PDB file of C-alpha atoms in Angstrom:
ATOM      1  CA  MET B   1    -198.330  49.258  95.522  1.00  0.00           C
ATOM      2  CA  THR B   2    -195.874  50.246  93.003  1.00  0.00           C
ATOM      3  CA  THR B   3    -194.729  48.713  89.490  1.00  0.00           C
ATOM      4  CA  THR B   4    -191.576  49.005  87.743  1.00  0.00           C
ATOM      5  CA  THR B   5    -191.234  48.718  84.122  1.00  0.00           C
ATOM      6  CA  PRO B   6    -188.282  46.734  83.240  1.00  0.00           C
ATOM      7  CA  VAL B   7    -185.468  47.938  81.298  1.00  0.00           C
ATOM      8  CA  LEU B   8    -184.540  45.954  77.973  1.00  0.00           C
ATOM      9  CA  ALA B   9    -181.074  44.976  77.386  1.00  0.00           C
ATOM     10  CA  GLY B  10    -179.134  47.284  75.401  1.00  0.00           C
ATOM     11  CA  GLU B  11    -182.214  50.017  75.496  1.00  0.00           C
ATOM     12  CA  ALA B  12    -180.564  53.355  76.529  1.00  0.00           C
ATOM     13  CA  THR B  13    -182.536  55.205  78.779  1.00  0.00           C
ATOM     14  CA  ALA B  14    -180.030  58.358  78.626  1.00  0.00           C
ATOM     15  CA  GLU B  15    -177.146  59.574  77.137  1.00  0.00           C
ATOM     16  CA  PRO B  16    -174.211  58.686  79.010  1.00  0.00           C
ATOM     17  CA  MET B  17    -172.043  61.503  80.499  1.00  0.00           C
ATOM     18  CA  PRO B  18    -168.381  61.091  79.825  1.00  0.00           C
ATOM     19  CA  ARG B  19    -166.667  60.261  83.031  1.00  0.00           C
ATOM     20  CA  THR B  20    -163.127  61.146  82.659  1.00  0.00           C
ATOM     21  CA  ALA B  21    -161.478  64.733  81.616  1.00  0.00           C
ATOM     22  CA  ALA B  22    -160.383  63.110  78.560  1.00  0.00           C
ATOM     23  CA  GLY B  23    -163.726  62.042  77.418  1.00  0.00           C
ATOM     24  CA  ARG B  24    -165.228  65.830  78.341  1.00  0.00           C
ATOM     25  CA  VAL B  25    -162.274  67.191  76.406  1.00  0.00           C
ATOM     26  CA  ARG B  26    -163.333  64.896  73.176  1.00  0.00           C
ATOM     27  CA  LYS B  27    -166.964  65.590  73.680  1.00  0.00           C
ATOM     28  CA  ARG B  28    -166.301  69.592  73.498  1.00  0.00           C
ATOM     29  CA  LEU B  29    -164.127  68.859  70.497  1.00  0.00           C
ATOM     30  CA  ASN B  30    -166.732  66.996  68.519  1.00  0.00           C
ATOM     31  CA  SER B  31    -169.044  69.697  69.227  1.00  0.00           C
ATOM     32  CA  ARG B  32    -170.546  72.286  66.574  1.00  0.00           C
ATOM     33  CA  THR B  33    -169.043  75.083  68.131  1.00  0.00           C
ATOM     34  CA  ALA B  34    -165.683  73.350  67.772  1.00  0.00           C
ATOM     35  CA  THR B  35    -166.364  72.579  64.104  1.00  0.00           C
ATOM     36  CA  ILE B  36    -167.116  76.247  63.337  1.00  0.00           C
ATOM     37  CA  VAL B  37    -163.962  77.634  65.018  1.00  0.00           C
ATOM     38  CA  SER B  38    -161.882  75.106  63.154  1.00  0.00           C
ATOM     39  CA  ILE B  39    -163.115  76.172  59.928  1.00  0.00           C
ATOM     40  CA  ILE B  40    -162.610  79.931  61.176  1.00  0.00           C
ATOM     41  CA  ILE B  41    -159.077  79.149  61.848  1.00  0.00           C
ATOM     42  CA  ALA B  42    -158.603  77.365  58.549  1.00  0.00           C
ATOM     43  CA  LEU B  43    -160.183  80.199  56.368  1.00  0.00           C
ATOM     44  CA  VAL B  44    -157.600  82.842  58.596  1.00  0.00           C
ATOM     45  CA  TRP B  45    -154.729  80.625  57.869  1.00  0.00           C
ATOM     46  CA  THR B  46    -155.198  79.896  54.305  1.00  0.00           C
ATOM     47  CA  VAL B  47    -156.101  83.480  53.271  1.00  0.00           C
ATOM     48  CA  PRO B  48    -152.700  84.778  52.986  1.00  0.00           C
ATOM     49  CA  THR B  49    -151.769  81.775  51.129  1.00  0.00           C
ATOM     50  CA  PHE B  50    -154.368  82.306  49.057  1.00  0.00           C
ATOM     51  CA  GLY B  51    -153.718  86.116  48.303  1.00  0.00           C
ATOM     52  CA  LEU B  52    -149.945  85.174  48.043  1.00  0.00           C
ATOM     53  CA  LEU B  53    -151.083  82.758  45.022  1.00  0.00           C
ATOM     54  CA  LEU B  54    -153.007  85.333  43.471  1.00  0.00           C
ATOM     55  CA  SER B  55    -150.423  87.731  43.214  1.00  0.00           C
ATOM     56  CA  SER B  56    -147.696  85.439  41.711  1.00  0.00           C
ATOM     57  CA  PHE B  57    -150.060  85.591  38.491  1.00  0.00           C
ATOM     58  CA  ARG B  58    -150.569  89.186  38.420  1.00  0.00           C
ATOM     59  CA  PRO B  59    -148.928  91.518  36.060  1.00  0.00           C
ATOM     60  CA  GLU B  60    -146.143  93.472  37.821  1.00  0.00           C
ATOM     61  CA  ASP B  61    -147.726  96.879  37.255  1.00  0.00           C
ATOM     62  CA  GLU B  62    -150.951  95.466  39.097  1.00  0.00           C
ATOM     63  CA  ILE B  63    -149.050  93.733  41.970  1.00  0.00           C
ATOM     64  CA  LYS B  64    -147.159  97.044  42.577  1.00  0.00           C
ATOM     65  CA  THR B  65    -149.906  99.494  42.628  1.00  0.00           C
ATOM     66  CA  THR B  66    -152.929  97.349  44.125  1.00  0.00           C
ATOM     67  CA  GLY B  67    -153.863  94.833  46.790  1.00  0.00           C
ATOM     68  CA  TRP B  68    -154.499  90.969  45.894  1.00  0.00           C
ATOM     69  CA  TRP B  69    -158.115  91.319  46.630  1.00  0.00           C
ATOM     70  CA  THR B  70    -158.798  94.118  43.839  1.00  0.00           C
ATOM     71  CA  PHE B  71    -158.083  90.889  41.196  1.00  0.00           C
ATOM     72  CA  PHE B  72    -161.650  90.024  41.670  1.00  0.00           C
ATOM     73  CA  SER B  73    -163.120  93.694  40.489  1.00  0.00           C
ATOM     74  CA  ASN B  74    -160.244  93.676  37.816  1.00  0.00           C
ATOM     75  CA  PRO B  75    -158.941  90.325  37.105  1.00  0.00           C
ATOM     76  CA  GLN B  76    -155.897  90.111  35.285  1.00  0.00           C
ATOM     77  CA  LEU B  77    -153.555  86.998  34.905  1.00  0.00           C
ATOM     78  CA  THR B  78    -150.174  86.092  33.305  1.00  0.00           C
ATOM     79  CA  PHE B  79    -147.488  83.514  33.660  1.00  0.00           C
ATOM     80  CA  GLU B  80    -144.868  85.908  32.642  1.00  0.00           C
ATOM     81  CA  ASN B  81    -143.718  86.156  36.413  1.00  0.00           C
ATOM     82  CA  TYR B  82    -143.106  82.106  36.506  1.00  0.00           C
ATOM     83  CA  ASN B  83    -141.451  82.179  33.297  1.00  0.00           C
ATOM     84  CA  GLU B  84    -139.177  84.946  34.282  1.00  0.00           C
ATOM     85  CA  VAL B  85    -138.369  83.218  37.716  1.00  0.00           C
ATOM     86  CA  LEU B  86    -137.851  79.880  36.174  1.00  0.00           C
ATOM     87  CA  PHE B  87    -136.154  80.526  32.831  1.00  0.00           C
ATOM     88  CA  GLY B  88    -134.955  84.439  32.485  1.00  0.00           C
ATOM     89  CA  ARG B  89    -131.820  84.988  31.200  1.00  0.00           C
ATOM     90  CA  SER B  90    -130.953  88.312  33.002  1.00  0.00           C
ATOM     91  CA  SER B  91    -128.929  88.352  36.324  1.00  0.00           C
ATOM     92  CA  SER B  92    -131.909  89.898  37.864  1.00  0.00           C
ATOM     93  CA  SER B  93    -134.390  87.411  37.278  1.00  0.00           C
ATOM     94  CA  GLY B  94    -134.669  84.256  39.215  1.00  0.00           C
ATOM     95  CA  GLN B  95    -133.496  81.556  36.953  1.00  0.00           C
ATOM     96  CA  LEU B  96    -134.645  78.871  39.815  1.00  0.00           C
ATOM     97  CA  ALA B  97    -135.120  76.070  37.179  1.00  0.00           C
ATOM     98  CA  ASN B  98    -131.369  74.638  37.855  1.00  0.00           C
ATOM     99  CA  TYR B  99    -131.549  75.458  41.547  1.00  0.00           C
ATOM    100  CA  PHE B 100    -135.117  73.484  41.438  1.00  0.00           C
ATOM    101  CA  VAL B 101    -132.804  70.376  40.085  1.00  0.00           C
ATOM    102  CA  ASN B 102    -130.119  70.985  42.597  1.00  0.00           C
ATOM    103  CA  SER B 103    -132.876  70.825  45.896  1.00  0.00           C
ATOM    104  CA  LEU B 104    -134.223  67.483  44.217  1.00  0.00           C
ATOM    105  CA  VAL B 105    -130.743  65.945  44.018  1.00  0.00           C
ATOM    106  CA  ILE B 106    -129.843  67.244  47.532  1.00  0.00           C
ATOM    107  CA  THR B 107    -133.201  66.246  49.160  1.00  0.00           C
ATOM    108  CA  ILE B 108    -133.923  62.624  47.605  1.00  0.00           C
ATOM    109  CA  PRO B 109    -130.640  61.266  49.070  1.00  0.00           C
ATOM    110  CA  SER B 110    -131.008  63.127  52.229  1.00  0.00           C
ATOM    111  CA  VAL B 111    -134.069  61.554  52.801  1.00  0.00           C
ATOM    112  CA  LEU B 112    -133.491  57.897  51.751  1.00  0.00           C
ATOM    113  CA  PHE B 113    -129.981  57.405  53.366  1.00  0.00           C
ATOM    114  CA  PRO B 114    -131.244  58.341  57.018  1.00  0.00           C
ATOM    115  CA  ILE B 115    -134.533  56.359  56.791  1.00  0.00           C
ATOM    116  CA  ALA B 116    -132.311  53.224  55.408  1.00  0.00           C
ATOM    117  CA  PHE B 117    -129.777  53.445  58.179  1.00  0.00           C
ATOM    118  CA  ALA B 118    -132.262  54.497  60.800  1.00  0.00           C
ATOM    119  CA  ALA B 119    -134.462  51.590  60.147  1.00  0.00           C
ATOM    120  CA  LEU B 120    -131.751  48.981  60.117  1.00  0.00           C
ATOM    121  CA  ALA B 121    -130.227  50.580  63.653  1.00  0.00           C
ATOM    122  CA  ALA B 122    -133.744  50.551  65.117  1.00  0.00           C
ATOM    123  CA  TYR B 123    -134.366  47.032  64.409  1.00  0.00           C
ATOM    124  CA  ALA B 124    -131.210  46.090  65.577  1.00  0.00           C
ATOM    125  CA  LEU B 125    -131.599  48.017  69.040  1.00  0.00           C
ATOM    126  CA  SER B 126    -134.897  46.360  69.354  1.00  0.00           C
ATOM    127  CA  TRP B 127    -134.716  42.651  68.603  1.00  0.00           C
ATOM    128  CA  ILE B 128    -130.958  41.968  68.594  1.00  0.00           C
ATOM    129  CA  ASN B 129    -129.491  41.413  72.133  1.00  0.00           C
ATOM    130  CA  PHE B 130    -125.810  42.364  72.499  1.00  0.00           C
ATOM    131  CA  ARG B 131    -123.485  43.915  75.122  1.00  0.00           C
ATOM    132  CA  GLY B 132    -124.350  47.744  75.504  1.00  0.00           C
ATOM    133  CA  ARG B 133    -127.313  47.798  73.593  1.00  0.00           C
ATOM    134  CA  ASP B 134    -128.980  50.005  76.090  1.00  0.00           C
ATOM    135  CA  TRP B 135    -126.280  52.363  76.544  1.00  0.00           C
ATOM    136  CA  LEU B 136    -126.010  52.754  72.771  1.00  0.00           C
ATOM    137  CA  TYR B 137    -129.656  53.430  72.472  1.00  0.00           C
ATOM    138  CA  ILE B 138    -129.216  56.261  75.262  1.00  0.00           C
ATOM    139  CA  ALA B 139    -126.251  57.462  73.399  1.00  0.00           C
ATOM    140  CA  VAL B 140    -128.373  57.808  70.278  1.00  0.00           C
ATOM    141  CA  PHE B 141    -131.341  59.426  72.288  1.00  0.00           C
ATOM    142  CA  ALA B 142    -129.202  62.214  73.818  1.00  0.00           C
ATOM    143  CA  LEU B 143    -127.545  63.237  70.433  1.00  0.00           C
ATOM    144  CA  GLN B 144    -131.311  64.662  69.902  1.00  0.00           C
ATOM    145  CA  ILE B 145    -130.433  67.741  72.537  1.00  0.00           C
ATOM    146  CA  VAL B 146    -126.916  68.552  70.545  1.00  0.00           C
ATOM    147  CA  PRO B 147    -127.620  71.645  68.593  1.00  0.00           C
ATOM    148  CA  LEU B 148    -127.132  71.290  64.947  1.00  0.00           C
ATOM    149  CA  GLN B 149    -124.871  74.589  65.062  1.00  0.00           C
ATOM    150  CA  MET B 150    -122.264  73.074  67.420  1.00  0.00           C
ATOM    151  CA  ALA B 151    -121.462  70.417  64.678  1.00  0.00           C
ATOM    152  CA  LEU B 152    -121.146  72.399  61.569  1.00  0.00           C
ATOM    153  CA  VAL B 153    -117.295  73.691  62.299  1.00  0.00           C
ATOM    154  CA  PRO B 154    -115.959  70.339  63.206  1.00  0.00           C
ATOM    155  CA  LEU B 155    -118.019  68.655  60.112  1.00  0.00           C
ATOM    156  CA  LEU B 156    -116.731  71.189  57.757  1.00  0.00           C
ATOM    157  CA  SER B 157    -113.208  70.721  59.424  1.00  0.00           C
ATOM    158  CA  PHE B 158    -113.529  67.047  58.937  1.00  0.00           C
ATOM    159  CA  PHE B 159    -114.214  67.653  55.198  1.00  0.00           C
ATOM    160  CA  SER B 160    -111.387  70.285  54.529  1.00  0.00           C
ATOM    161  CA  ARG B 161    -108.743  68.702  56.720  1.00  0.00           C
ATOM    162  CA  GLY B 162    -109.827  65.063  57.065  1.00  0.00           C
ATOM    163  CA  ILE B 163    -108.761  63.647  60.636  1.00  0.00           C
ATOM    164  CA  SER B 164    -105.067  63.512  61.888  1.00  0.00           C
ATOM    165  CA  LEU B 165    -104.146  61.978  65.036  1.00  0.00           C
ATOM    166  CA  GLY B 166    -100.364  62.599  66.522  1.00  0.00           C
ATOM    167  CA  GLY B 167     -99.023  63.768  63.197  1.00  0.00           C
ATOM    168  CA  ILE B 168    -100.764  60.860  61.538  1.00  0.00           C
ATOM    169  CA  THR B 169    -103.477  61.198  58.922  1.00  0.00           C
ATOM    170  CA  LEU B 170    -106.440  58.766  59.752  1.00  0.00           C
ATOM    171  CA  LEU B 171    -108.464  60.197  57.327  1.00  0.00           C
ATOM    172  CA  PRO B 172    -107.516  62.424  54.352  1.00  0.00           C
ATOM    173  CA  PRO B 173    -109.583  65.369  53.284  1.00  0.00           C
ATOM    174  CA  TRP B 174    -112.258  64.800  50.849  1.00  0.00           C
ATOM    175  CA  ASP B 175    -111.243  67.639  48.635  1.00  0.00           C
ATOM    176  CA  LEU B 176    -114.669  67.870  46.801  1.00  0.00           C
ATOM    177  CA  ASP B 177    -115.430  70.484  44.296  1.00  0.00           C
ATOM    178  CA  ASN B 178    -118.469  71.528  42.177  1.00  0.00           C
ATOM    179  CA  GLU B 179    -120.906  68.690  41.947  1.00  0.00           C
ATOM    180  CA  GLY B 180    -118.921  66.360  44.329  1.00  0.00           C
ATOM    181  CA  LYS B 181    -119.958  68.905  47.316  1.00  0.00           C
ATOM    182  CA  PHE B 182    -123.513  67.414  47.142  1.00  0.00           C
ATOM    183  CA  ILE B 183    -121.931  64.334  48.953  1.00  0.00           C
ATOM    184  CA  GLN B 184    -121.029  66.603  51.625  1.00  0.00           C
ATOM    185  CA  VAL B 185    -124.560  67.795  52.059  1.00  0.00           C
ATOM    186  CA  TRP B 186    -125.883  64.166  51.987  1.00  0.00           C
ATOM    187  CA  PHE B 187    -123.422  63.126  54.712  1.00  0.00           C
ATOM    188  CA  ALA B 188    -124.314  66.239  56.967  1.00  0.00           C
ATOM    189  CA  HIS B 189    -128.294  65.769  56.724  1.00  0.00           C
ATOM    190  CA  THR B 190    -127.806  62.135  57.202  1.00  0.00           C
ATOM    191  CA  CYS B 191    -125.701  62.541  60.254  1.00  0.00           C
ATOM    192  CA  PHE B 192    -128.048  65.368  61.748  1.00  0.00           C
ATOM    193  CA  ALA B 193    -131.273  62.997  60.878  1.00  0.00           C
ATOM    194  CA  LEU B 194    -130.200  59.714  62.329  1.00  0.00           C
ATOM    195  CA  PRO B 195    -130.658  60.527  66.111  1.00  0.00           C
ATOM    196  CA  PHE B 196    -134.180  61.697  65.599  1.00  0.00           C
ATOM    197  CA  ALA B 197    -135.009  59.164  63.057  1.00  0.00           C
ATOM    198  CA  VAL B 198    -133.510  55.959  65.223  1.00  0.00           C
ATOM    199  CA  PHE B 199    -135.644  57.136  68.426  1.00  0.00           C
ATOM    200  CA  LEU B 200    -138.678  57.437  66.282  1.00  0.00           C
ATOM    201  CA  LEU B 201    -138.433  53.981  64.303  1.00  0.00           C
ATOM    202  CA  HIS B 202    -137.357  52.577  67.506  1.00  0.00           C
ATOM    203  CA  ASN B 203    -140.587  53.130  69.107  1.00  0.00           C
ATOM    204  CA  PHE B 204    -142.637  51.498  66.359  1.00  0.00           C
ATOM    205  CA  ILE B 205    -140.375  48.415  66.118  1.00  0.00           C
ATOM    206  CA  SER B 206    -139.824  47.657  69.474  1.00  0.00           C
ATOM    207  CA  GLN B 207    -143.759  47.508  69.804  1.00  0.00           C
ATOM    208  CA  LEU B 208    -144.224  44.838  67.545  1.00  0.00           C
ATOM    209  CA  PRO B 209    -145.468  41.689  68.936  1.00  0.00           C
ATOM    210  CA  GLY B 210    -143.095  39.263  69.741  1.00  0.00           C
ATOM    211  CA  GLU B 211    -144.973  36.347  68.685  1.00  0.00           C
ATOM    212  CA  LEU B 212    -144.527  37.491  65.046  1.00  0.00           C
ATOM    213  CA  MET B 213    -140.641  37.466  65.536  1.00  0.00           C
ATOM    214  CA  GLU B 214    -140.549  34.090  67.134  1.00  0.00           C
ATOM    215  CA  ALA B 215    -143.046  32.522  64.550  1.00  0.00           C
ATOM    216  CA  ALA B 216    -140.563  33.651  61.774  1.00  0.00           C
ATOM    217  CA  ARG B 217    -137.565  32.334  63.624  1.00  0.00           C
ATOM    218  CA  VAL B 218    -139.430  29.052  63.875  1.00  0.00           C
ATOM    219  CA  ASP B 219    -139.886  29.014  60.088  1.00  0.00           C
ATOM    220  CA  GLY B 220    -136.176  29.326  59.647  1.00  0.00           C
ATOM    221  CA  ALA B 221    -136.080  33.231  58.922  1.00  0.00           C
ATOM    222  CA  GLY B 222    -133.111  35.309  59.838  1.00  0.00           C
ATOM    223  CA  HIS B 223    -132.610  38.645  60.780  1.00  0.00           C
ATOM    224  CA  SER B 224    -132.696  39.961  57.494  1.00  0.00           C
ATOM    225  CA  LYS B 225    -135.374  38.119  56.385  1.00  0.00           C
ATOM    226  CA  ILE B 226    -137.436  38.902  59.252  1.00  0.00           C
ATOM    227  CA  PHE B 227    -136.559  42.783  58.656  1.00  0.00           C
ATOM    228  CA  ARG B 228    -137.442  42.693  55.097  1.00  0.00           C
ATOM    229  CA  SER B 229    -140.468  40.285  55.319  1.00  0.00           C
ATOM    230  CA  VAL B 230    -141.982  41.200  58.613  1.00  0.00           C
ATOM    231  CA  VAL B 231    -141.061  44.664  59.711  1.00  0.00           C
ATOM    232  CA  LEU B 232    -140.780  46.562  57.215  1.00  0.00           C
ATOM    233  CA  PRO B 233    -144.677  46.150  55.943  1.00  0.00           C
ATOM    234  CA  LEU B 234    -145.671  46.921  59.433  1.00  0.00           C
ATOM    235  CA  ILE B 235    -143.483  49.990  59.816  1.00  0.00           C
ATOM    236  CA  THR B 236    -144.569  51.570  56.526  1.00  0.00           C
ATOM    237  CA  PRO B 237    -146.849  54.494  58.205  1.00  0.00           C
ATOM    238  CA  ALA B 238    -143.595  55.378  60.598  1.00  0.00           C
ATOM    239  CA  LEU B 239    -141.301  55.594  57.418  1.00  0.00           C
ATOM    240  CA  ALA B 240    -143.985  57.913  55.606  1.00  0.00           C
ATOM    241  CA  SER B 241    -144.472  60.108  58.606  1.00  0.00           C
ATOM    242  CA  LEU B 242    -140.240  60.176  58.867  1.00  0.00           C
ATOM    243  CA  ALA B 243    -139.898  60.627  55.287  1.00  0.00           C
ATOM    244  CA  ILE B 244    -142.401  63.792  55.439  1.00  0.00           C
ATOM    245  CA  PHE B 245    -140.707  65.417  58.101  1.00  0.00           C
ATOM    246  CA  GLN B 246    -137.078  65.007  56.564  1.00  0.00           C
ATOM    247  CA  PHE B 247    -138.253  65.942  53.134  1.00  0.00           C
ATOM    248  CA  LEU B 248    -139.494  69.136  54.821  1.00  0.00           C
ATOM    249  CA  TRP B 249    -136.651  69.755  56.728  1.00  0.00           C
ATOM    250  CA  VAL B 250    -134.067  69.087  54.174  1.00  0.00           C
ATOM    251  CA  TRP B 251    -136.048  70.995  51.263  1.00  0.00           C
ATOM    252  CA  ASN B 252    -136.361  74.256  53.316  1.00  0.00           C
ATOM    253  CA  ASP B 253    -132.935  73.904  54.704  1.00  0.00           C
ATOM    254  CA  LEU B 254    -130.311  77.131  53.936  1.00  0.00           C
ATOM    255  CA  LEU B 255    -127.979  76.848  56.463  1.00  0.00           C
ATOM    256  CA  VAL B 256    -126.586  73.366  55.877  1.00  0.00           C
ATOM    257  CA  ALA B 257    -126.879  73.799  52.329  1.00  0.00           C
ATOM    258  CA  LEU B 258    -124.951  77.104  52.116  1.00  0.00           C
ATOM    259  CA  ILE B 259    -122.192  75.988  54.152  1.00  0.00           C
ATOM    260  CA  PHE B 260    -121.506  72.442  52.770  1.00  0.00           C
ATOM    261  CA  ALA B 261    -122.834  73.101  49.228  1.00  0.00           C
ATOM    262  CA  GLY B 262    -121.506  76.564  48.670  1.00  0.00           C
ATOM    263  CA  GLY B 263    -123.581  79.419  46.985  1.00  0.00           C
ATOM    264  CA  GLY B 264    -122.675  78.460  43.254  1.00  0.00           C
ATOM    265  CA  ARG B 265    -124.971  77.578  40.785  1.00  0.00           C
ATOM    266  CA  GLU B 266    -123.743  73.822  40.186  1.00  0.00           C
ATOM    267  CA  THR B 267    -124.815  73.092  43.958  1.00  0.00           C
ATOM    268  CA  ALA B 268    -126.828  75.752  45.749  1.00  0.00           C
ATOM    269  CA  PRO B 269    -130.578  74.707  46.397  1.00  0.00           C
ATOM    270  CA  LEU B 270    -133.837  76.983  45.898  1.00  0.00           C
ATOM    271  CA  THR B 271    -133.697  78.441  49.125  1.00  0.00           C
ATOM    272  CA  VAL B 272    -129.951  79.933  48.385  1.00  0.00           C
ATOM    273  CA  ARG B 273    -131.314  81.806  45.476  1.00  0.00           C
ATOM    274  CA  LEU B 274    -134.522  82.887  47.015  1.00  0.00           C
ATOM    275  CA  ALA B 275    -132.554  84.485  49.802  1.00  0.00           C
ATOM    276  CA  GLU B 276    -130.437  86.286  47.213  1.00  0.00           C
ATOM    277  CA  LEU B 277    -133.592  87.375  45.832  1.00  0.00           C
ATOM    278  CA  ALA B 278    -135.354  88.497  48.673  1.00  0.00           C
ATOM    279  CA  GLY B 279    -131.976  90.287  49.674  1.00  0.00           C
ATOM    280  CA  THR B 280    -131.164  92.164  46.328  1.00  0.00           C
ATOM    281  CA  ARG B 281    -134.496  92.367  44.614  1.00  0.00           C
ATOM    282  CA  GLY B 282    -136.751  92.974  47.550  1.00  0.00           C
ATOM    283  CA  GLY B 283    -138.928  95.251  45.144  1.00  0.00           C
ATOM    284  CA  GLU B 284    -139.813  92.605  42.716  1.00  0.00           C
ATOM    285  CA  TRP B 285    -142.953  91.264  44.549  1.00  0.00           C
ATOM    286  CA  GLN B 286    -143.724  89.412  41.559  1.00  0.00           C
ATOM    287  CA  ARG B 287    -140.905  87.317  41.216  1.00  0.00           C
ATOM    288  CA  LEU B 288    -140.557  86.692  45.052  1.00  0.00           C
ATOM    289  CA  THR B 289    -144.218  85.375  44.918  1.00  0.00           C
ATOM    290  CA  ALA B 290    -143.876  83.248  42.158  1.00  0.00           C
ATOM    291  CA  GLY B 291    -140.518  81.920  43.418  1.00  0.00           C
ATOM    292  CA  ALA B 292    -141.917  80.995  46.706  1.00  0.00           C
ATOM    293  CA  PHE B 293    -144.512  78.836  45.000  1.00  0.00           C
ATOM    294  CA  VAL B 294    -142.114  77.348  42.951  1.00  0.00           C
ATOM    295  CA  SER B 295    -140.311  76.161  46.197  1.00  0.00           C
ATOM    296  CA  ILE B 296    -143.725  74.789  47.995  1.00  0.00           C
ATOM    297  CA  VAL B 297    -144.937  72.702  44.851  1.00  0.00           C
ATOM    298  CA  ILE B 298    -142.890  69.631  45.789  1.00  0.00           C
ATOM    299  CA  PRO B 299    -143.369  69.692  49.229  1.00  0.00           C
ATOM    300  CA  LEU B 300    -146.973  69.937  48.707  1.00  0.00           C
ATOM    301  CA  ILE B 301    -147.260  67.203  46.472  1.00  0.00           C
ATOM    302  CA  VAL B 302    -145.338  64.810  48.828  1.00  0.00           C
ATOM    303  CA  PHE B 303    -147.206  65.524  51.726  1.00  0.00           C
ATOM    304  CA  LEU B 304    -150.628  64.937  49.876  1.00  0.00           C
ATOM    305  CA  SER B 305    -149.274  61.658  48.412  1.00  0.00           C
ATOM    306  CA  LEU B 306    -148.140  60.630  52.023  1.00  0.00           C
ATOM    307  CA  GLN B 307    -150.977  61.971  54.136  1.00  0.00           C
ATOM    308  CA  ARG B 308    -152.697  58.690  54.541  1.00  0.00           C
ATOM    309  CA  TYR B 309    -149.456  57.215  55.845  1.00  0.00           C
ATOM    310  CA  PHE B 310    -148.757  60.328  57.690  1.00  0.00           C
ATOM    311  CA  VAL B 311    -152.014  60.204  59.816  1.00  0.00           C
ATOM    312  CA  ARG B 312    -151.738  56.479  59.991  1.00  0.00           C
ATOM    313  CA  GLY B 313    -148.369  56.941  61.662  1.00  0.00           C
ATOM    314  CA  LEU B 314    -149.422  59.558  64.152  1.00  0.00           C
ATOM    315  CA  LEU B 315    -152.532  57.476  65.352  1.00  0.00           C
ATOM    316  CA  THR B 316    -150.300  54.398  65.568  1.00  0.00           C
ATOM    317  CA  GLY B 317    -150.327  53.311  69.132  1.00  0.00           C
ATOM    318  CA  SER B 318    -152.861  55.603  70.147  1.00  0.00           C
ATOM    319  CA  VAL B 319    -155.736  53.013  69.597  1.00  0.00           C
ATOM    320  CA  LYS B 320    -155.703  49.221  70.299  1.00  0.00           C
ATOM    321  CA  GLY B 321    -157.236  46.813  68.178  1.00  0.00           C
TER     322      GLY B 321
END
């Protein structure tokens, strides 16, 4: 006669094996080997940047004669490279301080405008019923596949010539000079960013519970009140994710700024001046390395400050509860 020992409820006899392909992949990615490989990849990715950072602080004669790894045997640091790049008076120096301000003037409105317009448009396409809403959303989605380069010449013609039909001027030319060209850059970046921004925010806003909207309407809230008090707090991670993408795109942009702002010192951003330094002073490595880190300090601050919202925005919708 055989006897069996009862298994208490909740007592695990063996570690459950993942039954799905996703479960098996998740288990492998959580293994010690995967962790070690991730650390190695991170180190390999970071070492060149670390070397570039060290080079930006090394004296000119050192950086031109020895590699950055020799710093540990003969440590010499100087801030002269950054001082020359930012505030140098000679034409061969970077003089990046003014271009740094230009980049801020270009980037901040070019991030705020498309986010504001896209949030309003995404809410309307998600929760306001009107004729042609679905077709309008499809049109906005389709605009994402249009290459940016195809719109540069028509948009530049719009700024310089206006719009005429049958000899009748519908919109006059903008005729903007000097600092007024910032408006052209803001307009261009806003137009180029709106299709993706509307598409991204629409995916978040359309997934909000309908019960929240109905409860707000029962309390007498209109669309403006619902948007401000209900929708905006819930889509903060999505807004932060979009802000990071748009900020990095505009800050690192060279083509749009060069075409619509020109290469003058009054309106040109950092990317234009760095391209000039790389083309005309390619041998001045200490200035190029310092200029590179001047250009990445603000994007790095933005990303680190919004990182928690960025990760939350990427995970939104992937896990329920």
